[in-house]
PDB file of C-alpha atoms and ligand atoms in Angstrom:
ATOM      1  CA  UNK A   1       0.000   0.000   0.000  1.00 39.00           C
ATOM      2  CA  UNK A   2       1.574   2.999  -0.773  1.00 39.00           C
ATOM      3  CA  UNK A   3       1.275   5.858   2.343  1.00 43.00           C
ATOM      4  CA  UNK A   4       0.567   9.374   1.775  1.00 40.00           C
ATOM      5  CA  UNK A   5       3.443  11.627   3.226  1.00 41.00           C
ATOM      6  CA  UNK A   6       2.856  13.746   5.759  1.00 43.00           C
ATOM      7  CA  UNK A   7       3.256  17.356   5.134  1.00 42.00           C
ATOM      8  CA  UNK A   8       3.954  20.130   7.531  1.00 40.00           C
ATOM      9  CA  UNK A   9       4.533  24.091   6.971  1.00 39.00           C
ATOM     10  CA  UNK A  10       8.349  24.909   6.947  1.00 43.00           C
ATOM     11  CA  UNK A  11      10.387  25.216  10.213  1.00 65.00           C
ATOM     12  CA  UNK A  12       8.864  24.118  13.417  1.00 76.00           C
ATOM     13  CA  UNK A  13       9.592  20.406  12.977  1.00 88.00           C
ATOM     14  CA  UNK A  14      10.184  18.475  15.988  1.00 93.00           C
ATOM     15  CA  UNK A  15      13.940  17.440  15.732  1.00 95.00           C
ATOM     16  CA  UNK A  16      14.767  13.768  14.471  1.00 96.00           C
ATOM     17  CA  UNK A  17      16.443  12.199  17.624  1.00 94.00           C
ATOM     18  CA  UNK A  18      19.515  10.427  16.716  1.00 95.00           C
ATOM     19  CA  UNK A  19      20.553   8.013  19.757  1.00 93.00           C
ATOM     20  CA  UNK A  20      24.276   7.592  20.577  1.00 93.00           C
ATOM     21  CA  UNK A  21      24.159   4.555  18.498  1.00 94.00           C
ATOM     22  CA  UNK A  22      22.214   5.811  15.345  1.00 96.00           C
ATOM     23  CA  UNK A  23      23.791   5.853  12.067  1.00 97.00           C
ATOM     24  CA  UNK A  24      22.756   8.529   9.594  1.00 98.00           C
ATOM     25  CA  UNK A  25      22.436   8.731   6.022  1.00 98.00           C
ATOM     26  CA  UNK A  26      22.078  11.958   4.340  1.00 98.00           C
ATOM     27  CA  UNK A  27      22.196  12.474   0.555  1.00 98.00           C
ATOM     28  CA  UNK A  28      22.458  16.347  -0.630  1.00 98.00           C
ATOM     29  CA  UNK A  29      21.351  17.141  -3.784  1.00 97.00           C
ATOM     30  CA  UNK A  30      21.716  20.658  -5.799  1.00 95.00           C
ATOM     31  CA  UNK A  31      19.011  22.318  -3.715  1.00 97.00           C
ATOM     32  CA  UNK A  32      20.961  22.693  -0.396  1.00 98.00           C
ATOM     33  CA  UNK A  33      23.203  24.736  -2.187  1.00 97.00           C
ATOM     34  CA  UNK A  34      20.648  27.274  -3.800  1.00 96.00           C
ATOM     35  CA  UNK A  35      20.736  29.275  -0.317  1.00 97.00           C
ATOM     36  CA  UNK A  36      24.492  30.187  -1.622  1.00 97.00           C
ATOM     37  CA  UNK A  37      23.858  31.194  -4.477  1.00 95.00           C
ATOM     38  CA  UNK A  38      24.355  28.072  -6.909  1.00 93.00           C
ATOM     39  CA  UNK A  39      21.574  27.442  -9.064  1.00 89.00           C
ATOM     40  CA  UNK A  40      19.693  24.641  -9.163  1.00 89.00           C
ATOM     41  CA  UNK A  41      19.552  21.946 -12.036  1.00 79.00           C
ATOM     42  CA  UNK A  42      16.610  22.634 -13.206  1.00 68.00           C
ATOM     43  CA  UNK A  43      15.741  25.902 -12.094  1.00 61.00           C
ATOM     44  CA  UNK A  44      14.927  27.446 -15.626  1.00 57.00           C
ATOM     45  CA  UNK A  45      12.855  25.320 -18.045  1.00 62.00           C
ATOM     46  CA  UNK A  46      14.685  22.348 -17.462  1.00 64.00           C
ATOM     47  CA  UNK A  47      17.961  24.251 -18.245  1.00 70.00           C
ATOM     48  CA  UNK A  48      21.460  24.437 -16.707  1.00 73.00           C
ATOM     49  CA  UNK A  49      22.277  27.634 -16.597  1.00 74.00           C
ATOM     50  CA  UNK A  50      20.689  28.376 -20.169  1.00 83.00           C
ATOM     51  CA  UNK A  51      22.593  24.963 -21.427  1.00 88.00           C
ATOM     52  CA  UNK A  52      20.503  21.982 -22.121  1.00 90.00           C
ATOM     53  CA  UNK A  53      21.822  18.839 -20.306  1.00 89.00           C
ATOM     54  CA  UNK A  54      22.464  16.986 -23.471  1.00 92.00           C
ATOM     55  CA  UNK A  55      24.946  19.594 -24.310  1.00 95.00           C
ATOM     56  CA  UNK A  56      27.059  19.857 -21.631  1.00 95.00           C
ATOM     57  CA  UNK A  57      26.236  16.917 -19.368  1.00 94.00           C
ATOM     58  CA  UNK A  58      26.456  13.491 -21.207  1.00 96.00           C
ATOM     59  CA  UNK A  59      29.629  12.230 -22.823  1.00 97.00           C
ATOM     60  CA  UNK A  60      28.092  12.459 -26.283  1.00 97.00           C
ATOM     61  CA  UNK A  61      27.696  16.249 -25.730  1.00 97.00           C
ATOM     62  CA  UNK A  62      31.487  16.230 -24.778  1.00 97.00           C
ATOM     63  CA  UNK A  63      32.189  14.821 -28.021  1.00 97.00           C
ATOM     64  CA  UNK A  64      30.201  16.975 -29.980  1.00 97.00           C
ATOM     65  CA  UNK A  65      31.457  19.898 -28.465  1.00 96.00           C
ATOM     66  CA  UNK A  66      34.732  19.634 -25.812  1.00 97.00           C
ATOM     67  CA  UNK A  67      35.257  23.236 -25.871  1.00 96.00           C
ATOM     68  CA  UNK A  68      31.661  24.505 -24.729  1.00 96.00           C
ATOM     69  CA  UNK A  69      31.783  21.792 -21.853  1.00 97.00           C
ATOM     70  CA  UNK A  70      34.861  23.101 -20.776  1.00 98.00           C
ATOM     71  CA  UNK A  71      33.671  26.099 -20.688  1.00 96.00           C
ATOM     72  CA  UNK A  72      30.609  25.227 -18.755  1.00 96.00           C
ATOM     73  CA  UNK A  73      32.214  23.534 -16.113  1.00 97.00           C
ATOM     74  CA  UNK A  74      34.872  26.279 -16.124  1.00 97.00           C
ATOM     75  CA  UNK A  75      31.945  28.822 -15.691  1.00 95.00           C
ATOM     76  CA  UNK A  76      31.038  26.684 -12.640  1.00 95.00           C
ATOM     77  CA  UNK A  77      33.995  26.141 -11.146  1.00 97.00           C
ATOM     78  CA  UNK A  78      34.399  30.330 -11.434  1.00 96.00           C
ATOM     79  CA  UNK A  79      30.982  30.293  -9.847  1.00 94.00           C
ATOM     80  CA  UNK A  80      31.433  28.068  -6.603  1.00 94.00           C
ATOM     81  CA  UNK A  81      35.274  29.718  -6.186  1.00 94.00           C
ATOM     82  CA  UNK A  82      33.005  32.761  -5.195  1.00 94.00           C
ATOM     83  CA  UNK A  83      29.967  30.955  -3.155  1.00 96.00           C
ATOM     84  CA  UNK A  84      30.360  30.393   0.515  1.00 98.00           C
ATOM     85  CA  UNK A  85      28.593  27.641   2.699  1.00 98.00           C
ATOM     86  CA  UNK A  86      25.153  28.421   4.011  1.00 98.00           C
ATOM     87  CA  UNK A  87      23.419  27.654   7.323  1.00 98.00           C
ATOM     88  CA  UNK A  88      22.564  24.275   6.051  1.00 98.00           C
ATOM     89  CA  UNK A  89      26.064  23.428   5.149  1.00 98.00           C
ATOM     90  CA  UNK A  90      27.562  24.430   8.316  1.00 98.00           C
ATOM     91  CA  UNK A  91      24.805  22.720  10.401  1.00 98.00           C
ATOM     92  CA  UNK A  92      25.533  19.269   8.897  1.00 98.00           C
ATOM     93  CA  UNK A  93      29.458  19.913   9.727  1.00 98.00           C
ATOM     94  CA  UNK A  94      28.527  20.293  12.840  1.00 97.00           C
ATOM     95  CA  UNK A  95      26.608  17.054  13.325  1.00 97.00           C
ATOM     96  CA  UNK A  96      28.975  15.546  11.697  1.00 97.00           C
ATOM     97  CA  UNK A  97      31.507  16.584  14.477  1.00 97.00           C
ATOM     98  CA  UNK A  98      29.357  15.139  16.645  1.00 96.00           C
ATOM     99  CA  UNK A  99      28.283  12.090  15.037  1.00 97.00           C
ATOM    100  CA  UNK A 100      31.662  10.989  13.560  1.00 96.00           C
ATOM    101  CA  UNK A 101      31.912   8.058  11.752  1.00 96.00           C
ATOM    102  CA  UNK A 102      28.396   7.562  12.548  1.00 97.00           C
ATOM    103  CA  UNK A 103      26.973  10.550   9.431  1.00 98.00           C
ATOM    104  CA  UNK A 104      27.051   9.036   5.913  1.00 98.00           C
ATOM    105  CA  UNK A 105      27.061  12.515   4.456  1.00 98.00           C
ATOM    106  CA  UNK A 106      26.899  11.776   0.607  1.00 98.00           C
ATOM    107  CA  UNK A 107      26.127  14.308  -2.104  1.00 98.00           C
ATOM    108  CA  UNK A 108      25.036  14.603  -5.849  1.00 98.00           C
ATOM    109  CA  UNK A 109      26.634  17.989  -5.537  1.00 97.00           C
ATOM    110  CA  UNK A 110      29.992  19.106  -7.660  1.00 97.00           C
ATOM    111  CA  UNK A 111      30.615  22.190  -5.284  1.00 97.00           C
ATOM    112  CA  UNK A 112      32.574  22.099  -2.523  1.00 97.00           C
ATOM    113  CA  UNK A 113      30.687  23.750   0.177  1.00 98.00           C
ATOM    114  CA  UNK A 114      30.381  21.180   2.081  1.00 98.00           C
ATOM    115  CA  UNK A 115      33.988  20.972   2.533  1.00 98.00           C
ATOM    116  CA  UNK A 116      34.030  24.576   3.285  1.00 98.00           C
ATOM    117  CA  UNK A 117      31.606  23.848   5.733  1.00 98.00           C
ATOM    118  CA  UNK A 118      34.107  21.796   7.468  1.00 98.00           C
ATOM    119  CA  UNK A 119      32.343  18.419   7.214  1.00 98.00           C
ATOM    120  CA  UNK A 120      35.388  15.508   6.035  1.00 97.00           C
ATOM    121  CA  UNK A 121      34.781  12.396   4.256  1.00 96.00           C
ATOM    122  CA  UNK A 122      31.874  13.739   1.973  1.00 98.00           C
ATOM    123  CA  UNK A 123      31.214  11.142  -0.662  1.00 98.00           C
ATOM    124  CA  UNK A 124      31.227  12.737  -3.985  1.00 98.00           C
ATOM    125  CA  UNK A 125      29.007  10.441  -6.229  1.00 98.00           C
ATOM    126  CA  UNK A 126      28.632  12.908  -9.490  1.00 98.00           C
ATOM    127  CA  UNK A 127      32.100  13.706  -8.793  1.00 98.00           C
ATOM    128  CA  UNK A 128      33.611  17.351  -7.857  1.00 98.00           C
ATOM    129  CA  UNK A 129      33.773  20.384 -10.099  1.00 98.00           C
ATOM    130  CA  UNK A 130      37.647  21.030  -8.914  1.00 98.00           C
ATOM    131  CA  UNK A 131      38.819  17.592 -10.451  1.00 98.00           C
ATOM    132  CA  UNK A 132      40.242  16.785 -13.307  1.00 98.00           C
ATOM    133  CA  UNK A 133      40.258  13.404 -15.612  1.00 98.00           C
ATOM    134  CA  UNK A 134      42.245  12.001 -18.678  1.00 98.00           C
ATOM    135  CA  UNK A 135      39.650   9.787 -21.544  1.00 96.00           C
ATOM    136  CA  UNK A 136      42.533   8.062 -22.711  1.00 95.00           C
ATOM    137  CA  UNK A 137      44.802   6.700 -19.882  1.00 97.00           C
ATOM    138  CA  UNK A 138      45.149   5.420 -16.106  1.00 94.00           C
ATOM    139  CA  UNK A 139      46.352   8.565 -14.668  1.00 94.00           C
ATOM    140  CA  UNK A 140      43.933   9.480 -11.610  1.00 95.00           C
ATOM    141  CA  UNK A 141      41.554  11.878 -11.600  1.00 96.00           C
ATOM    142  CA  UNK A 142      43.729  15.128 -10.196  1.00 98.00           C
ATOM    143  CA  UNK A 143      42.601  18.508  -7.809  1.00 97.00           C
ATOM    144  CA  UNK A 144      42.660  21.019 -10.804  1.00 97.00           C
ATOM    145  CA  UNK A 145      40.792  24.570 -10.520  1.00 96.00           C
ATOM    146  CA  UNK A 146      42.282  25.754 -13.961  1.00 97.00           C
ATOM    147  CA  UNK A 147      40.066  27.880 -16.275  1.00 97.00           C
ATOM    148  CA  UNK A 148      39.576  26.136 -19.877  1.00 97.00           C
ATOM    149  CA  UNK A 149      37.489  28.946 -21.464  1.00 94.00           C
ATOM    150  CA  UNK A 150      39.152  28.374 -24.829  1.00 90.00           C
ATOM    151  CA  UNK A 151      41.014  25.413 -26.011  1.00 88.00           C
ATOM    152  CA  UNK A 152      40.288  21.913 -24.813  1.00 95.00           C
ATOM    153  CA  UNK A 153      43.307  20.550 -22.334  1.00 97.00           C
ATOM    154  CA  UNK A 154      45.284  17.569 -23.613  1.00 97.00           C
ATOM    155  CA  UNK A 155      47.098  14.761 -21.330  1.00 97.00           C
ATOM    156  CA  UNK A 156      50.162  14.392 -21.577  1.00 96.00           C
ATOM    157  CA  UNK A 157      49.445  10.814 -23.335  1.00 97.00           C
ATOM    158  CA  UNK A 158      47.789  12.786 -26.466  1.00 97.00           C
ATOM    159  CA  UNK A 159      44.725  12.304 -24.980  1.00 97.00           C
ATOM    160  CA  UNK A 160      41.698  15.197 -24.233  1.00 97.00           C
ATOM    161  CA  UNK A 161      41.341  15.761 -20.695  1.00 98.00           C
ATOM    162  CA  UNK A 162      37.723  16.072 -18.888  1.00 98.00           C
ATOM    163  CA  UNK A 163      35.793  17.666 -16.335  1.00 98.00           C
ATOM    164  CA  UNK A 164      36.167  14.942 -13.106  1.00 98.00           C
ATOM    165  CA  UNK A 165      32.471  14.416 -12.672  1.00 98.00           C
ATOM    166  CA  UNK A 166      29.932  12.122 -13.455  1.00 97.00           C
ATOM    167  CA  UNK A 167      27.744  12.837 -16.714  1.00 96.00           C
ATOM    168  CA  UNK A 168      23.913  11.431 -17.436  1.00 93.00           C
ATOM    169  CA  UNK A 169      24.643   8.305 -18.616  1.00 94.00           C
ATOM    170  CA  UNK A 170      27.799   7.516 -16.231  1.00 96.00           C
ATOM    171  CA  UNK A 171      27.868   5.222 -13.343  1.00 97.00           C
ATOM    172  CA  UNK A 172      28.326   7.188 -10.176  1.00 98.00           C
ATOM    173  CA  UNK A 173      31.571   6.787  -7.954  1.00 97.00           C
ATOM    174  CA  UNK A 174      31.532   4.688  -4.533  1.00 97.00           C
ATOM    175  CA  UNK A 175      28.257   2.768  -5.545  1.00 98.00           C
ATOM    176  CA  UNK A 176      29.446  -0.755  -2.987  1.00 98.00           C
ATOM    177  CA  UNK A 177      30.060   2.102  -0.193  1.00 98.00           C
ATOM    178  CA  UNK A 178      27.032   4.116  -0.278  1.00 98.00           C
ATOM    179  CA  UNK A 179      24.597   0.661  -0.533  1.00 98.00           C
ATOM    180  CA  UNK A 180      27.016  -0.585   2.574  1.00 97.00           C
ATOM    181  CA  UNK A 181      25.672   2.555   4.216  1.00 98.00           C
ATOM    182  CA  UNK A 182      22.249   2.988   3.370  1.00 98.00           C
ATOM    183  CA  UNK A 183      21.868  -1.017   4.676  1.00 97.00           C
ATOM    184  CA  UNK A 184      23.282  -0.288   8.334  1.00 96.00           C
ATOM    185  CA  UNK A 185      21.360   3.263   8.698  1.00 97.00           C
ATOM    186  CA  UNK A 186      18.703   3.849  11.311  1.00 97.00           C
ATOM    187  CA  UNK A 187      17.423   7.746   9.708  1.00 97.00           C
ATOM    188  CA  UNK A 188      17.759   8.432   6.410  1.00 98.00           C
ATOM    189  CA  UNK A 189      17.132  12.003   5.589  1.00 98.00           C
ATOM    190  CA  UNK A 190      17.253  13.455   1.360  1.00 98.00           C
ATOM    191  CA  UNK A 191      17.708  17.006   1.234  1.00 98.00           C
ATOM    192  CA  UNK A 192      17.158  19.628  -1.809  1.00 98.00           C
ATOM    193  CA  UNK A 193      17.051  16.872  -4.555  1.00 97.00           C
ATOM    194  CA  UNK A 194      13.814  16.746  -6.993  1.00 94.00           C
ATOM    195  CA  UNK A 195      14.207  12.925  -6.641  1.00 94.00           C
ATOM    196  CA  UNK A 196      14.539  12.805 -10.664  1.00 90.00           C
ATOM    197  CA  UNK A 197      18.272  11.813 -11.071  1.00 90.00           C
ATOM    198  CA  UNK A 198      18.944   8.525 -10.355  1.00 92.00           C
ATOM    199  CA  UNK A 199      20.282   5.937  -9.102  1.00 96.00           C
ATOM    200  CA  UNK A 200      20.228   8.334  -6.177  1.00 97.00           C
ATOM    201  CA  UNK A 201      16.807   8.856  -6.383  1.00 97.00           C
ATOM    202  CA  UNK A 202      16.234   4.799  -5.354  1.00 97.00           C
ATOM    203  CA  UNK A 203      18.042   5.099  -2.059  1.00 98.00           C
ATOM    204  CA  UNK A 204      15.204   5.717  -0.214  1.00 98.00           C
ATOM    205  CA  UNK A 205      13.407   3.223  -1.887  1.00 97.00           C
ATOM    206  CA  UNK A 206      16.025   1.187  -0.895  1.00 97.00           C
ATOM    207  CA  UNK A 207      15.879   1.855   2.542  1.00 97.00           C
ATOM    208  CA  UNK A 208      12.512   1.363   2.712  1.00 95.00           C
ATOM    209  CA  UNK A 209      12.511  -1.990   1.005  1.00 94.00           C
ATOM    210  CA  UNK A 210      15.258  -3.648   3.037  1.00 90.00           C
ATOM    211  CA  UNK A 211      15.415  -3.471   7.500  1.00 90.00           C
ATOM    212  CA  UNK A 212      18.670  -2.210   8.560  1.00 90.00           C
ATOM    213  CA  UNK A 213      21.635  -5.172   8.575  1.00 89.00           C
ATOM    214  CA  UNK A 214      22.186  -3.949  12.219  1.00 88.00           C
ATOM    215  CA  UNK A 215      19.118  -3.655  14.201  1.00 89.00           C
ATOM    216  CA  UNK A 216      16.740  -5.399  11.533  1.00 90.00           C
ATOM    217  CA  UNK A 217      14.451  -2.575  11.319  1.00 92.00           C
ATOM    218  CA  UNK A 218      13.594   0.116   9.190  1.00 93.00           C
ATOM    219  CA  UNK A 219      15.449   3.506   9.158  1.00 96.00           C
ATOM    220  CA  UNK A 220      13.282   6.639   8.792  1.00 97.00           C
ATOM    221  CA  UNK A 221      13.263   8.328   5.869  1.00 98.00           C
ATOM    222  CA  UNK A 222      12.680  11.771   5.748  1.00 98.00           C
ATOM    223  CA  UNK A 223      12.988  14.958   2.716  1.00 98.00           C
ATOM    224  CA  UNK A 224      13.336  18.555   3.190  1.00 98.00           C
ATOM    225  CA  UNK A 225      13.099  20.643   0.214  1.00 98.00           C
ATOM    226  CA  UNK A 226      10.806  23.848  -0.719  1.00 97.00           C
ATOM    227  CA  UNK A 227       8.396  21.373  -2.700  1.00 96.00           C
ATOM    228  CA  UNK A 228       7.917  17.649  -2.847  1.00 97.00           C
ATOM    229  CA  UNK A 229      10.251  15.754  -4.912  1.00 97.00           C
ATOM    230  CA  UNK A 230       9.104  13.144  -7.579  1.00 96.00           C
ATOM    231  CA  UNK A 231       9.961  10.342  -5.066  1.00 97.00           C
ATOM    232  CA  UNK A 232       7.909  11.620  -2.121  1.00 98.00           C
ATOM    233  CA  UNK A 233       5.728   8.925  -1.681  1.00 97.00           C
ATOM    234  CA  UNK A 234       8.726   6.682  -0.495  1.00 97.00           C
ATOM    235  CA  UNK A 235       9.591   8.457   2.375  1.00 98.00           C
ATOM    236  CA  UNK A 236       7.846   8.573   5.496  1.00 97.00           C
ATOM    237  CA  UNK A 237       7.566  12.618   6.050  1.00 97.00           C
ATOM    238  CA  UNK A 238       8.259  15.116   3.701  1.00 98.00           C
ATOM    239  CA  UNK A 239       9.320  18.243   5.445  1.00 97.00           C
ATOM    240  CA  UNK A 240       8.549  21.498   3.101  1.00 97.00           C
ATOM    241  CA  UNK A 241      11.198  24.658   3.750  1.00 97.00           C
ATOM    242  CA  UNK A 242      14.072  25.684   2.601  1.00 97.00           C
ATOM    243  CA  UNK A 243      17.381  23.381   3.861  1.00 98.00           C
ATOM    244  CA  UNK A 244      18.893  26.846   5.437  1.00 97.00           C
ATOM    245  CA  UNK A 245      15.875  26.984   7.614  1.00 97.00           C
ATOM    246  CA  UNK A 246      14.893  23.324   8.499  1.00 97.00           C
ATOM    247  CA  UNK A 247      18.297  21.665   8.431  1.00 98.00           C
ATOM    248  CA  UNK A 248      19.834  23.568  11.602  1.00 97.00           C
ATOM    249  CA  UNK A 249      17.186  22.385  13.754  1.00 96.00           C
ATOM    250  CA  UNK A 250      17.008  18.995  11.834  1.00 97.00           C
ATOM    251  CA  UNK A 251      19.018  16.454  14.121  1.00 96.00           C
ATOM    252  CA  UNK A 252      18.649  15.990  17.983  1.00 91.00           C
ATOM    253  CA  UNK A 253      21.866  14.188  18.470  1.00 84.00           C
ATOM    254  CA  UNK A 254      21.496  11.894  22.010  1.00 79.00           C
TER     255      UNK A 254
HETATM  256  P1  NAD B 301      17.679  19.236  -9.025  1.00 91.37           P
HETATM  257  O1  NAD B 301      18.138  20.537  -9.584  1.00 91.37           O
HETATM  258  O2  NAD B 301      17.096  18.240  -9.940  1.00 91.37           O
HETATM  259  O3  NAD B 301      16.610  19.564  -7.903  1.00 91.37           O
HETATM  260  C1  NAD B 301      16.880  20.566  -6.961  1.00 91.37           C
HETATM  261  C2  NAD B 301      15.895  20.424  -5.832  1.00 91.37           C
HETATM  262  O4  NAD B 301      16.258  21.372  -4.842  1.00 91.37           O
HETATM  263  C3  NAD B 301      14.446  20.711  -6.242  1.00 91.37           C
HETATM  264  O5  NAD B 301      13.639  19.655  -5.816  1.00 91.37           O
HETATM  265  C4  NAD B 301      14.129  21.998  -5.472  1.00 91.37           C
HETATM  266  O6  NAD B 301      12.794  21.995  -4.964  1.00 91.37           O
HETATM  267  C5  NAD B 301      15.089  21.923  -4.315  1.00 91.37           C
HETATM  268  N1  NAD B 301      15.436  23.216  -3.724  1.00 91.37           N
HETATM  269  C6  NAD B 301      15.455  24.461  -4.295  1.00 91.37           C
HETATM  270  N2  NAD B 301      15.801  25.394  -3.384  1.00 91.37           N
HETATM  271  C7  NAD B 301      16.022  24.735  -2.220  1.00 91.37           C
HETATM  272  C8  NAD B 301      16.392  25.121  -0.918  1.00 91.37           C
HETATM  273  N3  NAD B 301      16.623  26.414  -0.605  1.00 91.37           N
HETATM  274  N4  NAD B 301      16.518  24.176   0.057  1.00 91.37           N
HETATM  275  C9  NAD B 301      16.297  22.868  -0.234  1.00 91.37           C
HETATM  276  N5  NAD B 301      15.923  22.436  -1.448  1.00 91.37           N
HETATM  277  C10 NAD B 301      15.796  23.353  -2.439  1.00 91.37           C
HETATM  278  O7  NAD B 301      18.879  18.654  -8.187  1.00 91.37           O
HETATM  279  P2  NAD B 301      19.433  17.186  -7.975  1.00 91.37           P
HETATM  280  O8  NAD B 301      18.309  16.273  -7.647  1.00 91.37           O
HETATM  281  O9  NAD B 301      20.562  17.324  -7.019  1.00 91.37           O
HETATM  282  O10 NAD B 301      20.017  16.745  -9.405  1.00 91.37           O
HETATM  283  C11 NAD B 301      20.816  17.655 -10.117  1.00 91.37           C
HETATM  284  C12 NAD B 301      22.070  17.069 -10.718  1.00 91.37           C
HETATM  285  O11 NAD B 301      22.798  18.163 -11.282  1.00 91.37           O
HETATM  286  C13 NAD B 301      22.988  16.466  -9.677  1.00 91.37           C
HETATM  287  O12 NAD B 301      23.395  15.245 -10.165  1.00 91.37           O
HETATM  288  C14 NAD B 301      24.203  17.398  -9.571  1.00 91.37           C
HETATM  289  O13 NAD B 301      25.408  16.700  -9.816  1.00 91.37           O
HETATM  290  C15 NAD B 301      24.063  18.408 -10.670  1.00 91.37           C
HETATM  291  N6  NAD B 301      24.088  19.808 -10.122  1.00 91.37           N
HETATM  292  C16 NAD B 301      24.928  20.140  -9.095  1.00 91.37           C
HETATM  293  C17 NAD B 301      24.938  21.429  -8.577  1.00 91.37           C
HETATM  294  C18 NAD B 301      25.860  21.737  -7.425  1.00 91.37           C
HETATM  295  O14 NAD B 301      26.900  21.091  -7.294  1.00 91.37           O
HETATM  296  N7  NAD B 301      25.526  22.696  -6.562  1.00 91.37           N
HETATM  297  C19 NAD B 301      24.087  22.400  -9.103  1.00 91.37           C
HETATM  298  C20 NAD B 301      23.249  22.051 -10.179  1.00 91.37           C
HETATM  299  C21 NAD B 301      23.267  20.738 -10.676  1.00 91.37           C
END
C-alpha cells in the first residue's frame, strides 16, 4: 500500500532524535546549495544555466562539443570559487563533528561547500567540479581549478582531458560504499534533490525496502526541500522549507 506523506509548513519540525548509536544517512542534492547562491539543475525550463543537459552533461555532448563543456564547467567552477557555505552546510558539519563516523554525508553535488563547511569524508558520487580526468589513460583523476574557457586541455598521453564528474549516462563513484551505508542506517534524511536523477533517487526506496543489517528494522526516511520531490511517496515525512531553515534544527543528536 503505498502511504501518503505527511506534510507540515516549513520550520517548526520536531527534531529527528539520533541516539548515541544511530547511524545517519544523508544524501544532498543541488538544492541545499541554492541558499548560496548556486543554481539549481533545473531551475529554468529544465535548463542548466541556459545549457541543455544533453549539451554539456552526457559524454556524447562532450564529443560533440569539448570546448563549450569546458567552458561550462569552467563557468562553474568560477561560480562556486566565489559561493560560501550556508546555514545548512555548516549545520551538517557540525553534526557531523558530533556524530563521527556515525553521518554518511553523501552528495550529488559538484561544489565544494560542504567541505568549506568543514564536514570531512563527503562522498562525492557525481564527482567534484575542482577535479580533473584524462579519456585516454590510467592517470587518476587530479585537484585542478584551472580555467579552460578556450582550447580543450590535452594529457600528456595525447589524450583530451575532462571535467572529473559524473555525466547522465555515467555510473556514479563509490556505488558498494554508499549501498554498505544505506543497509546499516537507522534515519535516512534526502535534502534539496527533486528525486529525478537517479540511481540516487532509489536510495530511499532502498531503505525502505530492506530493514537495517544492524538492528533489523527500518530507518526513517525523511525529505526537506521547498516542494515535494518526484519520489515523495517513499519516504515517510516530507518536510517542506528551505534546507537553510529546516536543516539547523534537523538532528537531535542523544
Ligand atoms: P535538481 O536541480 O534536480 O533539484 C533541486 C531540488 O532542490 C528541487 O527539488 C528543489 O525543490 C530543491 N530546492 C530548491 N531550493 C532549495 C532550498 N533552498 N533548500 C532545499 N531544497 C531546495 O537537483 P538534484 O536532484 O541534485 O540533481 C541535479 C544534478 O545536477 C545532480 O546530479 C548534480 O550533480 C548536478 N548539479 C549540481 C549542482 C551543485 O553542485 N551545486 C548544481 C546544479 C546541478
Amino acid at each position: 500500500m503505498v502511504s501518503i506523506p505527511k506534510v507540515g509548513p516549513g520550520a517548526g519540525f520536531s527534531p529527528l532524535p539520533v541516539g548515541p548509536d544511530a547511524r545517519v544517512f544523508v544524501l544532498t542534492g543541488a538544492g541545499i546549495s541554492a541558499e548560496s547562491g548556486i543554481p539549481t539543475f533545473r531551475d529554468a525550463n529544465g535548463l542548466w544555466e541556459q545549457h541543455r543537459v544533453e549539451d554539456v552533461a552526457t559524454p556524447e555532448g562532450f564529443d560533440r562539443d569539448p570546448a563549450l563543456v569546458w567552458r561550462f564547467y569552467s563557468e562553474r567552477r568560477r561560480q562556486a570559487a566565489g559561493c560560501l557555505p550556508n546555514a545548512a552546510h555548516l549545520a551538517l558539519a557540525r553534526f557531523g563533528e558530533a556524530l563521527g563516523d556515525r553521518l554518511f554525508l553523501c552528495t550529488q553535488n559538484v561544489d565544494p561547500l560542504h567541505e568549506r563547511a568543514g564536514s570531512r569524508g563527503v562522498l562525492h558520487m557525481h564527482g567534484e567540479l575542482s577535479s580533473t580526468r584524462c579519456e585516454g589513460c590510467d592517470r587518476p583523476a587530479f585537484h585542478d581549478e584551472a580555467l579552460y574557457l578556450e582550447a580543450t586541455p590535452r594529457c600528456g598521453c595525447g589524450a583530451r582531458l575532462r571535467p572529473g564528474v559524473v555525466w547522465f549516462g555515467e555510473v556514479p563513484l563509490h556505488l558498494p560504499r554508499i549501498f554498505a551505508a544505506l543497509s546499516a542506517c537507522d534515519v535516512f534524511v534526502t535534502i534539496g534533490s527533486s528525486g529525478a536523477v537517479h540511481p540516487a533517487a532509489g536510495f530511499v526506496t532502498h531503505v525502505r525496502n530492506e530493514p537495517s543489517i544492524r538492528t533489523r528494522r527500518h530507518a526513517r526516511t525523511v525529505y526537506v526541500g521547498p516542494e515535494r520531490p518526484v519520489n515523495a511517496y517513499a519516504f515517510d515525512e516530507v518536510r517542506l522549507g528551505k534546507a537553510g531553515e529546516i536543516v539547523p534544527g534537523l538532528f537531535a543528536p542523544g
